[in-house]
PDB file of N, CA and C in Angstrom:
ATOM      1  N   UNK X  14       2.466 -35.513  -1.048  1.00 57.00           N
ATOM      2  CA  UNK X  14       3.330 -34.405  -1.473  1.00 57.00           C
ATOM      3  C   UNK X  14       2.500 -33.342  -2.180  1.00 57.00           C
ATOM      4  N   UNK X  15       1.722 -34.048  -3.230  1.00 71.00           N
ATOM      5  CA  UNK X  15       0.905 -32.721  -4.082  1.00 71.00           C
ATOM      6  C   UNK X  15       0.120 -32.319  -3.033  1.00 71.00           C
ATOM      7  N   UNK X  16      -0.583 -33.414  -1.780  1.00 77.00           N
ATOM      8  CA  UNK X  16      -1.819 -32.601  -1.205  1.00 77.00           C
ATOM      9  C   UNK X  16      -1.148 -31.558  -0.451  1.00 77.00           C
ATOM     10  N   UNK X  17       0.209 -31.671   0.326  1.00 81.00           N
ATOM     11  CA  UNK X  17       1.060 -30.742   1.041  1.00 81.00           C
ATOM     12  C   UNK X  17       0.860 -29.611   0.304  1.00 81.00           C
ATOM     13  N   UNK X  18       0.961 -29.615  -0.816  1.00 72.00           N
ATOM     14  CA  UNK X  18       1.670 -28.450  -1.678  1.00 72.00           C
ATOM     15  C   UNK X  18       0.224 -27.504  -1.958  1.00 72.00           C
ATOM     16  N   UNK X  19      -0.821 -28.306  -1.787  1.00 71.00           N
ATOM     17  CA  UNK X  19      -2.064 -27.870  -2.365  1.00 71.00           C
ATOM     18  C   UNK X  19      -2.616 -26.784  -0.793  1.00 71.00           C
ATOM     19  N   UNK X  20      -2.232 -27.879   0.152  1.00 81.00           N
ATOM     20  CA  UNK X  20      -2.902 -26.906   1.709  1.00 81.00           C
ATOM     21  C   UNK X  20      -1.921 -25.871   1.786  1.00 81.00           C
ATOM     22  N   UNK X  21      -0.319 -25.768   1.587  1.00 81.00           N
ATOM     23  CA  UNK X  21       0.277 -24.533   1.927  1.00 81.00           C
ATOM     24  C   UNK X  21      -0.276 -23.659   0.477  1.00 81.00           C
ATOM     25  N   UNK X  22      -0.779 -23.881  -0.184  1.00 79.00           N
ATOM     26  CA  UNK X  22      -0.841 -22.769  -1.656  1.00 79.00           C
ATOM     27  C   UNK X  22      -1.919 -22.202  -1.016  1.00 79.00           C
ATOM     28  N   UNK X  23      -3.263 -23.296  -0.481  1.00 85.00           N
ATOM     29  CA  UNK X  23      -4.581 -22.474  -0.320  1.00 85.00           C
ATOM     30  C   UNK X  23      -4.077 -21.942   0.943  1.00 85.00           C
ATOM     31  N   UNK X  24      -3.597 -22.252   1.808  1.00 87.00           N
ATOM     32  CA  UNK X  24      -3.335 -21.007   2.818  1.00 87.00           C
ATOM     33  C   UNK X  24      -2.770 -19.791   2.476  1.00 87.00           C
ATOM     34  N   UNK X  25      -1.861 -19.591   1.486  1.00 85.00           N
ATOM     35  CA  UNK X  25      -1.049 -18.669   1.334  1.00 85.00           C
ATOM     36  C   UNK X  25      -1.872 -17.617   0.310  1.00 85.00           C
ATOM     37  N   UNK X  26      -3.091 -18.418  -0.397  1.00 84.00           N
ATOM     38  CA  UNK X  26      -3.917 -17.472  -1.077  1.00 84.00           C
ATOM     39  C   UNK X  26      -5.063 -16.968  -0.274  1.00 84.00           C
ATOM     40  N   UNK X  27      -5.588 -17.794   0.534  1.00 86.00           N
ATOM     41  CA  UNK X  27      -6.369 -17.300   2.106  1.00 86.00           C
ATOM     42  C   UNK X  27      -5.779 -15.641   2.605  1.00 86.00           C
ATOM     43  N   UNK X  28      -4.161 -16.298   3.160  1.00 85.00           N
ATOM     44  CA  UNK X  28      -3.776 -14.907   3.714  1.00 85.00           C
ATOM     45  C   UNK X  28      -3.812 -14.141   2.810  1.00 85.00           C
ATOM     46  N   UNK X  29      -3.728 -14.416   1.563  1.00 86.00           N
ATOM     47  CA  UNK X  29      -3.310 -12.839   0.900  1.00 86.00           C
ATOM     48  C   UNK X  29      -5.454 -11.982   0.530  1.00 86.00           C
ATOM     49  N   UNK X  30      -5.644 -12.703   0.606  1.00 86.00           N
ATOM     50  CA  UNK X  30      -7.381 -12.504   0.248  1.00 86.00           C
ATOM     51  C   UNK X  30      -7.875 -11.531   1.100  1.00 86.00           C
ATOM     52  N   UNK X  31      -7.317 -11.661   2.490  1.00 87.00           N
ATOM     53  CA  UNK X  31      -7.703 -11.475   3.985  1.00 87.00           C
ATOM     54  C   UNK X  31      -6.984 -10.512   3.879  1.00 87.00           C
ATOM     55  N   UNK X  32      -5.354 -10.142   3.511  1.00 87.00           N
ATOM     56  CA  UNK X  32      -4.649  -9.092   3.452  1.00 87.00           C
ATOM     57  C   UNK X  32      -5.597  -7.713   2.325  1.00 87.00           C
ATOM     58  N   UNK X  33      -5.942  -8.844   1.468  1.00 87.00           N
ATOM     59  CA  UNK X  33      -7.164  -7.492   0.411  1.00 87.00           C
ATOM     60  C   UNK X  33      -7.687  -7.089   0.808  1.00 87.00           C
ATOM     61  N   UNK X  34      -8.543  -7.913   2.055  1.00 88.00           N
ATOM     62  CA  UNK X  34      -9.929  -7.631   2.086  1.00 88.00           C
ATOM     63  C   UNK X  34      -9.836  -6.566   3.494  1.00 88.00           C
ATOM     64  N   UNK X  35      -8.765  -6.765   3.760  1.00 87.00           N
ATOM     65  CA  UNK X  35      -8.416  -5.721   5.423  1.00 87.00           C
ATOM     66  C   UNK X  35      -8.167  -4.307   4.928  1.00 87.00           C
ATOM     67  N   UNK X  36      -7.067  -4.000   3.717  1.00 88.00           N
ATOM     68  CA  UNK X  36      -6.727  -2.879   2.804  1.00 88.00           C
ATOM     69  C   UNK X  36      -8.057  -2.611   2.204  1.00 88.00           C
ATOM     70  N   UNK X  37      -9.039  -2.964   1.312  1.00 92.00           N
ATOM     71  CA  UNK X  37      -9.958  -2.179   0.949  1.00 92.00           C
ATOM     72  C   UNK X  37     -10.978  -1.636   2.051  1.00 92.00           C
ATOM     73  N   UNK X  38     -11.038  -2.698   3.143  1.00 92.00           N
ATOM     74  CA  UNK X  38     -12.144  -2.198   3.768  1.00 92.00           C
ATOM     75  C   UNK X  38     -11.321  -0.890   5.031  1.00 92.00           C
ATOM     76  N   UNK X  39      -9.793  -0.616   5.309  1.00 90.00           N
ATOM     77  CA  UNK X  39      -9.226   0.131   5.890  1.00 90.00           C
ATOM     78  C   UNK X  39      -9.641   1.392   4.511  1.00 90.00           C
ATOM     79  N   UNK X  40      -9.349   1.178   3.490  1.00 91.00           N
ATOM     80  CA  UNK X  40      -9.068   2.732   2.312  1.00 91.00           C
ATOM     81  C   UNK X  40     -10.586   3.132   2.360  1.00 91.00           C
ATOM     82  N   UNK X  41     -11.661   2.035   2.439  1.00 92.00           N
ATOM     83  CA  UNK X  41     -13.128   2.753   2.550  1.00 92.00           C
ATOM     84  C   UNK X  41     -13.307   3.363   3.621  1.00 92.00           C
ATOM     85  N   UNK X  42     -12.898   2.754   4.888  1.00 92.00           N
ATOM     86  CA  UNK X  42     -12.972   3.773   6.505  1.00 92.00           C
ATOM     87  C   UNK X  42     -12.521   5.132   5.958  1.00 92.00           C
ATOM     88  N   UNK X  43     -11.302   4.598   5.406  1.00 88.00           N
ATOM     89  CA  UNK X  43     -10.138   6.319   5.583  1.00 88.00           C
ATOM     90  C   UNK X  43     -11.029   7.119   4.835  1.00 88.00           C
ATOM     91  N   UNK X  44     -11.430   6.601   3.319  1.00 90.00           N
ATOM     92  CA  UNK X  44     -12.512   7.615   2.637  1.00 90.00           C
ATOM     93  C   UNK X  44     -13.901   7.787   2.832  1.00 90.00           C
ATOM     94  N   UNK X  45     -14.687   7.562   3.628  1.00 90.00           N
ATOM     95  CA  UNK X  45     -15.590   7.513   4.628  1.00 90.00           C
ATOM     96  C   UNK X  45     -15.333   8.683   6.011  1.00 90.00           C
ATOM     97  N   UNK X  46     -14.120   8.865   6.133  1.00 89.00           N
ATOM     98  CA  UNK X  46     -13.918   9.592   7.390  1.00 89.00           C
ATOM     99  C   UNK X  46     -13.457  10.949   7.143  1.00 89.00           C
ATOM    100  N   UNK X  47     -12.922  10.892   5.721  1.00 87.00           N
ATOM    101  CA  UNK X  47     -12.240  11.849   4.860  1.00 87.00           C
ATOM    102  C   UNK X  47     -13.444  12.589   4.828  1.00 87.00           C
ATOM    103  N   UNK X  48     -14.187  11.915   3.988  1.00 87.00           N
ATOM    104  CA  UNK X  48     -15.647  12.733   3.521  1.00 87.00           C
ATOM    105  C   UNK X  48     -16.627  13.128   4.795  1.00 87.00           C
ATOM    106  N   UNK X  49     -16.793  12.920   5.523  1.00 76.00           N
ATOM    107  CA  UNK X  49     -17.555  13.614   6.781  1.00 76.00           C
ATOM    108  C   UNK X  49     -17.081  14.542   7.604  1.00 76.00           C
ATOM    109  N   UNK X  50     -15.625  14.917   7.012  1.00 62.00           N
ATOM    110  CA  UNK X  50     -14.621  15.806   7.872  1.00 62.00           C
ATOM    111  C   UNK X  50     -14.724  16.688   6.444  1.00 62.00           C
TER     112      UNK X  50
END
């Protein structure tokens, strides 16, 4: 039961890490593309 609880938590902090890490590296493109224009 705890280990259940332990693999859906680390997945659910996985996705959200991956959700960060997609948003900062999308806002650096956008300001990267901003600045050469």
């Amino acid at each position: 039961m705890i280990c259940e609880l332990l693999k859906s938590n680390s997945s659910l902090l996985n996705l959200s890490l991956q959700k960060n890490y997609i948003g900062t590296a999308g806002a650096n493109f956008l300001s990267q593309a901003l600045r050469i224009n």
